[in-house]
Coordinates of C-alpha atoms in Angstrom, one line a residue:
X1 CA 17.4 34.4 49.7
X2 CA 20.9 35.7 48.9
X3 CA 21.6 36.3 52.6
X4 CA 20.5 32.7 53.4
X5 CA 22.8 31.4 50.7
X6 CA 25.8 33.3 52.0
X7 CA 25.1 32.1 55.5
X8 CA 24.9 28.5 54.3
X9 CA 28.0 28.8 52.2
X10 CA 30.0 30.1 55.2
X11 CA 28.6 27.4 57.5
X12 CA 30.8 24.4 58.4
X13 CA 27.7 22.3 57.7
X14 CA 27.5 23.3 54.1
X15 CA 29.4 20.2 52.7
X16 CA 27.2 17.9 54.7
X17 CA 24.0 19.5 53.5
X18 CA 25.1 19.4 49.8
X19 CA 26.1 15.8 50.1
X20 CA 22.8 14.9 51.7
X21 CA 21.0 16.7 48.9
X22 CA 23.1 14.7 46.4
X23 CA 22.3 11.5 48.2
X24 CA 18.5 12.2 48.2
X25 CA 18.6 13.0 44.4
X26 CA 20.5 9.8 43.6
X27 CA 18.1 7.8 45.8
X28 CA 15.1 9.3 44.0
X29 CA 16.7 8.2 40.6
X30 CA 17.3 4.7 41.9
X31 CA 14.1 4.1 43.9
X32 CA 11.7 6.3 42.1
X33 CA 8.4 7.4 43.8
X34 CA 8.9 4.7 46.5
X35 CA 11.5 7.0 48.1
X36 CA 8.8 9.4 49.2
X37 CA 6.6 6.9 51.1
X38 CA 6.1 7.3 54.8
X39 CA 7.3 3.8 55.4
X40 CA 10.6 4.5 53.6
X41 CA 11.1 7.7 55.6
X42 CA 10.4 6.0 58.9
X43 CA 12.7 3.1 58.0
X44 CA 15.5 5.5 57.0
X45 CA 15.4 7.4 60.3
X46 CA 14.9 4.3 62.5
X47 CA 17.9 2.4 60.8
X48 CA 20.2 5.4 60.8
X49 CA 19.3 7.0 64.1
X50 CA 22.1 5.1 66.0
X51 CA 24.7 6.4 63.5
X52 CA 23.3 9.9 63.6
X53 CA 23.5 10.0 67.4
X54 CA 27.0 8.5 67.3
X55 CA 28.1 11.3 64.9
X56 CA 26.7 13.9 67.2
X57 CA 28.7 12.4 70.1
X58 CA 31.8 12.3 67.9
X59 CA 31.3 16.0 67.0
X60 CA 31.4 17.1 70.6
X61 CA 34.9 15.7 71.1
X62 CA 36.1 16.6 67.6
X63 CA 35.3 20.3 68.4
X64 CA 37.9 20.2 71.2
X65 CA 40.5 18.7 68.8
X66 CA 40.0 15.2 70.1
X67 CA 38.6 11.9 68.8
X68 CA 36.7 9.0 70.3
X69 CA 37.4 5.6 68.7
X70 CA 35.6 3.8 71.5
X71 CA 32.1 4.9 70.4
X72 CA 31.4 1.6 68.7
X73 CA 32.5 -0.5 71.6
X74 CA 30.6 1.7 74.0
X75 CA 27.4 1.2 72.0
X76 CA 28.0 -2.5 72.1
X77 CA 28.5 -2.3 75.9
X78 CA 25.1 -0.6 76.2
X79 CA 23.5 -3.3 74.1
X80 CA 24.9 -6.2 76.1
X81 CA 24.3 -4.6 79.5
X82 CA 20.7 -3.8 78.7
X83 CA 20.0 -7.3 77.2
X84 CA 21.9 -9.2 80.0
X85 CA 20.1 -7.4 82.9
X86 CA 16.7 -7.8 81.2
X87 CA 17.0 -11.4 80.1
X88 CA 19.4 -13.0 82.7
X89 CA 19.0 -10.6 85.7
X90 CA 15.2 -10.2 85.1
X91 CA 15.5 -6.5 86.0
X92 CA 12.7 -4.1 84.9
X93 CA 13.4 -2.8 81.4
X94 CA 13.5 0.8 82.5
X95 CA 16.1 0.1 85.2
X96 CA 18.2 -2.1 82.9
X97 CA 18.3 0.5 80.2
X98 CA 19.1 3.3 82.8
X99 CA 22.1 1.3 84.0
X100 CA 23.3 0.7 80.5
X101 CA 23.1 4.5 79.8
X102 CA 25.0 5.1 83.0
X103 CA 27.7 2.6 82.0
X104 CA 28.2 4.4 78.6
X105 CA 28.5 7.8 80.4
X106 CA 31.0 6.2 82.8
X107 CA 33.1 5.1 79.8
X108 CA 33.0 8.6 78.5
X109 CA 34.1 9.9 81.9
X110 CA 37.1 7.5 81.9
X111 CA 38.1 8.7 78.4
X112 CA 37.9 12.3 79.7
X113 CA 40.1 11.5 82.7
X114 CA 42.7 9.9 80.5
X115 CA 42.7 12.7 77.9
X116 CA 42.2 15.8 80.0
X117 CA 44.0 15.0 83.3
X118 CA 46.5 12.2 82.4
X119 CA 47.2 13.9 79.1
X120 CA 47.2 10.7 77.1
X121 CA 46.7 11.5 73.4
X122 CA 43.0 11.0 72.4
X123 CA 43.8 8.5 69.7
X124 CA 45.8 6.3 72.1
X125 CA 43.4 6.7 75.1
X126 CA 40.2 5.9 73.2
X127 CA 41.9 3.1 71.3
X128 CA 42.8 1.5 74.6
X129 CA 39.3 2.2 75.9
X130 CA 37.8 0.6 72.7
X131 CA 39.7 -2.7 73.4
X132 CA 38.8 -2.8 77.1
X133 CA 35.2 -1.9 76.7
X134 CA 34.8 -4.3 73.7
X135 CA 36.2 -7.2 75.8
X136 CA 33.9 -6.3 78.7
X137 CA 30.9 -6.4 76.4
X138 CA 32.0 -9.8 75.1
X139 CA 32.3 -11.1 78.7
X140 CA 28.9 -9.8 79.6
X141 CA 27.1 -11.3 76.6
X142 CA 29.4 -13.8 74.8
X143 CA 27.1 -14.6 71.8
X144 CA 24.2 -13.1 69.9
X145 CA 20.8 -13.7 71.5
X146 CA 18.3 -12.4 74.0
X147 CA 15.3 -10.3 73.2
X148 CA 13.7 -6.9 73.8
X149 CA 10.1 -6.6 75.0
X150 CA 7.8 -6.2 72.0
X151 CA 6.5 -2.8 73.2
X152 CA 10.0 -1.3 73.0
X153 CA 10.8 -2.1 69.4
X154 CA 7.3 -1.5 68.2
X155 CA 7.3 1.9 69.8
X156 CA 10.7 2.7 68.3
X157 CA 9.4 1.9 64.8
X158 CA 6.2 3.9 65.3
X159 CA 5.5 7.6 64.5
X160 CA 4.2 10.4 66.6
X161 CA 2.4 13.3 64.9
X162 CA 3.8 12.1 61.6
X163 CA 7.5 12.0 62.8
X164 CA 9.2 8.7 63.6
X165 CA 10.1 8.1 67.3
X166 CA 13.7 7.9 66.1
X167 CA 13.4 11.3 64.6
X168 CA 12.0 12.7 67.9
X169 CA 15.0 11.2 69.7
X170 CA 17.4 12.9 67.3
X171 CA 15.6 16.2 67.7
X172 CA 15.7 15.9 71.5
X173 CA 19.5 15.3 71.5
X174 CA 20.1 18.1 69.0
X175 CA 18.1 20.5 71.1
X176 CA 20.1 19.5 74.2
X177 CA 23.3 20.3 72.3
X178 CA 21.8 23.6 71.1
X179 CA 21.1 24.5 74.7
X180 CA 24.6 23.6 75.8
X181 CA 26.3 25.3 72.8
X182 CA 24.7 28.6 73.7
X183 CA 26.2 28.5 77.2
X184 CA 29.7 29.2 78.2
X185 CA 30.9 25.6 78.0
X186 CA 29.8 25.4 74.4
X187 CA 31.8 28.4 73.5
X188 CA 34.8 27.0 75.4
X189 CA 34.6 23.7 73.5
X190 CA 35.4 25.5 70.2
X191 CA 37.9 27.8 71.9
X192 CA 39.9 24.8 73.2
X193 CA 39.8 23.1 69.8
X194 CA 40.7 26.2 67.9
X195 CA 43.8 27.1 69.9
X196 CA 44.2 25.4 73.3
X197 CA 47.2 27.5 74.5
X198 CA 45.4 30.8 73.8
X199 CA 42.2 29.4 75.6
X200 CA 44.3 28.4 78.6
X201 CA 46.0 31.8 78.6
X202 CA 42.6 33.6 78.7
X203 CA 41.7 31.7 81.8
X204 CA 39.7 28.8 80.4
X205 CA 40.0 25.5 82.4
X206 CA 40.9 23.5 79.3
X207 CA 41.1 20.2 81.2
X208 CA 37.6 20.6 82.6
X209 CA 36.3 21.5 79.1
X210 CA 37.8 18.3 77.6
X211 CA 36.5 16.2 80.5
X212 CA 33.0 17.5 79.9
X213 CA 33.2 16.8 76.2
X214 CA 34.1 13.2 76.6
X215 CA 31.6 12.6 79.4
X216 CA 28.8 14.2 77.3
X217 CA 30.0 12.1 74.3
X218 CA 29.6 9.0 76.5
X219 CA 26.1 10.0 77.4
X220 CA 25.0 10.6 73.8
X221 CA 26.7 7.3 72.8
X222 CA 24.6 5.6 75.5
X223 CA 21.4 6.9 73.8
X224 CA 22.7 5.7 70.5
X225 CA 23.3 2.3 71.9
X226 CA 19.8 2.1 73.3
X227 CA 18.4 3.1 69.9
X228 CA 20.5 0.3 68.3
X229 CA 19.1 -2.2 70.9
X230 CA 15.6 -1.1 70.2
X231 CA 16.2 -1.4 66.4
X232 CA 17.7 -4.9 66.5
X233 CA 15.6 -6.2 69.4
X234 CA 18.4 -8.5 70.6
X235 CA 21.9 -8.5 72.0
X236 CA 25.2 -9.0 70.1
X237 CA 28.8 -8.6 71.4
X238 CA 29.9 -7.2 68.0
X239 CA 26.9 -5.1 67.1
X240 CA 28.6 -1.7 67.4
X241 CA 31.9 -2.5 65.6
X242 CA 31.3 -0.3 62.5
X243 CA 30.0 2.8 64.4
X244 CA 33.4 4.0 65.6
X245 CA 34.9 4.8 62.2
X246 CA 31.6 5.5 60.6
X247 CA 30.9 8.3 63.1
X248 CA 34.3 9.8 62.3
X249 CA 33.5 9.6 58.6
X250 CA 30.1 11.3 59.2
X251 CA 31.8 14.1 61.1
X252 CA 34.3 14.7 58.2
X253 CA 31.5 14.6 55.6
X254 CA 29.6 17.1 57.7
X255 CA 32.4 19.6 57.3
X256 CA 34.0 19.4 60.8
X257 CA 37.8 19.7 61.1
X258 CA 39.6 16.9 62.9
X259 CA 42.1 19.6 64.0
X260 CA 39.3 21.0 66.2
X261 CA 37.4 24.3 66.6
X262 CA 35.4 24.0 63.4
X263 CA 32.2 22.0 62.9
X264 CA 28.5 21.7 63.6
X265 CA 26.0 19.1 64.8
X266 CA 23.8 19.8 61.8
X267 CA 26.6 19.0 59.4
X268 CA 27.3 15.7 61.2
X269 CA 23.7 14.7 61.1
X270 CA 23.6 15.3 57.4
X271 CA 26.9 13.4 56.9
X272 CA 25.5 10.4 58.8
X273 CA 22.3 10.4 56.8
X274 CA 24.3 10.6 53.6
X275 CA 26.2 7.4 54.6
X276 CA 22.8 5.8 55.2
X277 CA 21.6 6.9 51.8
X278 CA 24.7 5.5 50.3
X279 CA 23.8 2.2 51.9
X280 CA 20.4 2.4 50.4
X281 CA 21.8 3.1 46.9
X282 CA 24.2 0.1 47.1
X283 CA 21.4 -2.1 48.3
X284 CA 18.9 -1.2 45.6
X285 CA 21.5 -1.3 42.8
X286 CA 22.6 -4.8 43.8
X287 CA 18.9 -5.9 44.2
X288 CA 18.0 -4.7 40.7
X289 CA 21.1 -5.5 38.7
X290 CA 23.1 -8.2 40.6
X291 CA 20.5 -10.9 41.2
X292 CA 23.0 -13.7 42.1
X293 CA 24.2 -11.9 45.3
X294 CA 23.1 -14.0 48.3
X295 CA 23.2 -11.4 51.1
X296 CA 22.3 -7.9 49.9
X297 CA 22.5 -6.4 53.4
X298 CA 26.0 -7.7 54.0
X299 CA 27.2 -6.5 50.6
X300 CA 25.8 -3.1 51.0
X301 CA 27.3 -2.8 54.5
X302 CA 30.7 -3.9 53.1
X303 CA 30.8 -1.2 50.5
X304 CA 29.5 1.4 52.9
X305 CA 32.2 0.5 55.4
X306 CA 34.8 0.6 52.6
X307 CA 33.7 4.1 51.7
X308 CA 33.6 5.2 55.3
X309 CA 37.2 3.9 55.9
X310 CA 38.4 5.8 52.8
X311 CA 36.8 9.0 54.1
X312 CA 38.4 8.6 57.5
X313 CA 41.8 8.1 56.0
X314 CA 41.4 11.2 53.8
X315 CA 40.1 13.2 56.8
X316 CA 43.0 12.2 59.0
X317 CA 45.5 13.0 56.3
X318 CA 43.9 16.4 55.7
X319 CA 43.9 17.2 59.4
X320 CA 47.6 16.2 59.7
X321 CA 48.5 18.4 56.7
X322 CA 46.4 21.3 58.2
X323 CA 48.2 21.1 61.6
X324 CA 51.6 20.8 59.9
X325 CA 50.9 23.8 57.7
X326 CA 49.8 25.8 60.7
X327 CA 52.9 24.9 62.7
X328 CA 55.2 25.8 59.7
X329 CA 53.3 29.1 59.3
X330 CA 53.7 29.9 63.0
X331 CA 57.4 29.1 62.8
X332 CA 57.8 31.4 59.8
X333 CA 56.0 34.2 61.6
X334 CA 58.1 33.9 64.7
X335 CA 61.4 33.9 62.7
X336 CA 60.3 36.9 60.7
X337 CA 59.4 38.7 63.9
X338 CA 62.8 38.1 65.4
X339 CA 66.3 38.7 64.3
X340 CA 66.5 35.9 61.8
X341 CA 64.2 36.7 58.9
X342 CA 65.7 34.4 56.2
X343 CA 63.0 31.7 56.2

């Protein structure tokens, strides 16, 4: 037991797990016994699976020291492509959704090319990609509408062997990442994020590693977009707006460093679920104590987004201070090692 506690305390996911535990405790206090019902558990996973998957995708690039602001727009693109091909093009559902998944992966590939080979800073590259992809999604499906076949959203909301389908999707993606992380490329991701120059000097193709990270991020984002489409059962050109910054917030809450090289998928999953639980808490508090509120869902989403934005600001600030401190420390060490030691 003591060994397990020591391992947990030294894990990058420890903050995420503790926050998730705190969120569960507060939800139990707010909702009471209703929190433990299978319906509530299924609903929690189904609603938050898109954010959980987006957080996993974000973690992959954050480990390399990068960031992907286009995740939300990319999920919107998946939604609009899948709906447009199914409703207007009358394509089979399977083919339409496969094309949407391929489109998301292609966006990730484009981000990888800009960051890894054109050497455009990730913040600028993915911000530009966010604008372009968001405009493309709006052109494909200009206004909310369309529909998803009934068997799709009913299956998504169902459970298999007591576990929601959304939960199985999260497990499958997490296992895929576990397989990759145990291979050479998974080790290289952390090495590039920890110290890129040292990784390059040791013979690692850092550009190829970053390219893979953004491409894989695009693929997972595509899965998240399909889950969002199954959840909402319709198309919306603005449906993914909040997922970009929320995924960054989940990664920070999960203990990952935006400076790169430190983090875990488990922590990001916990961080995303914590944000979902915060949304639950706000919703139930307003329902029970603020009866005059017209739209509880929009109010809860507003406060969740406010919290997520504050978390992102604090995370970016801490990453900048960490990098600055590391640079000053390195400068001091170099001066002490040379002739000038008066630092």
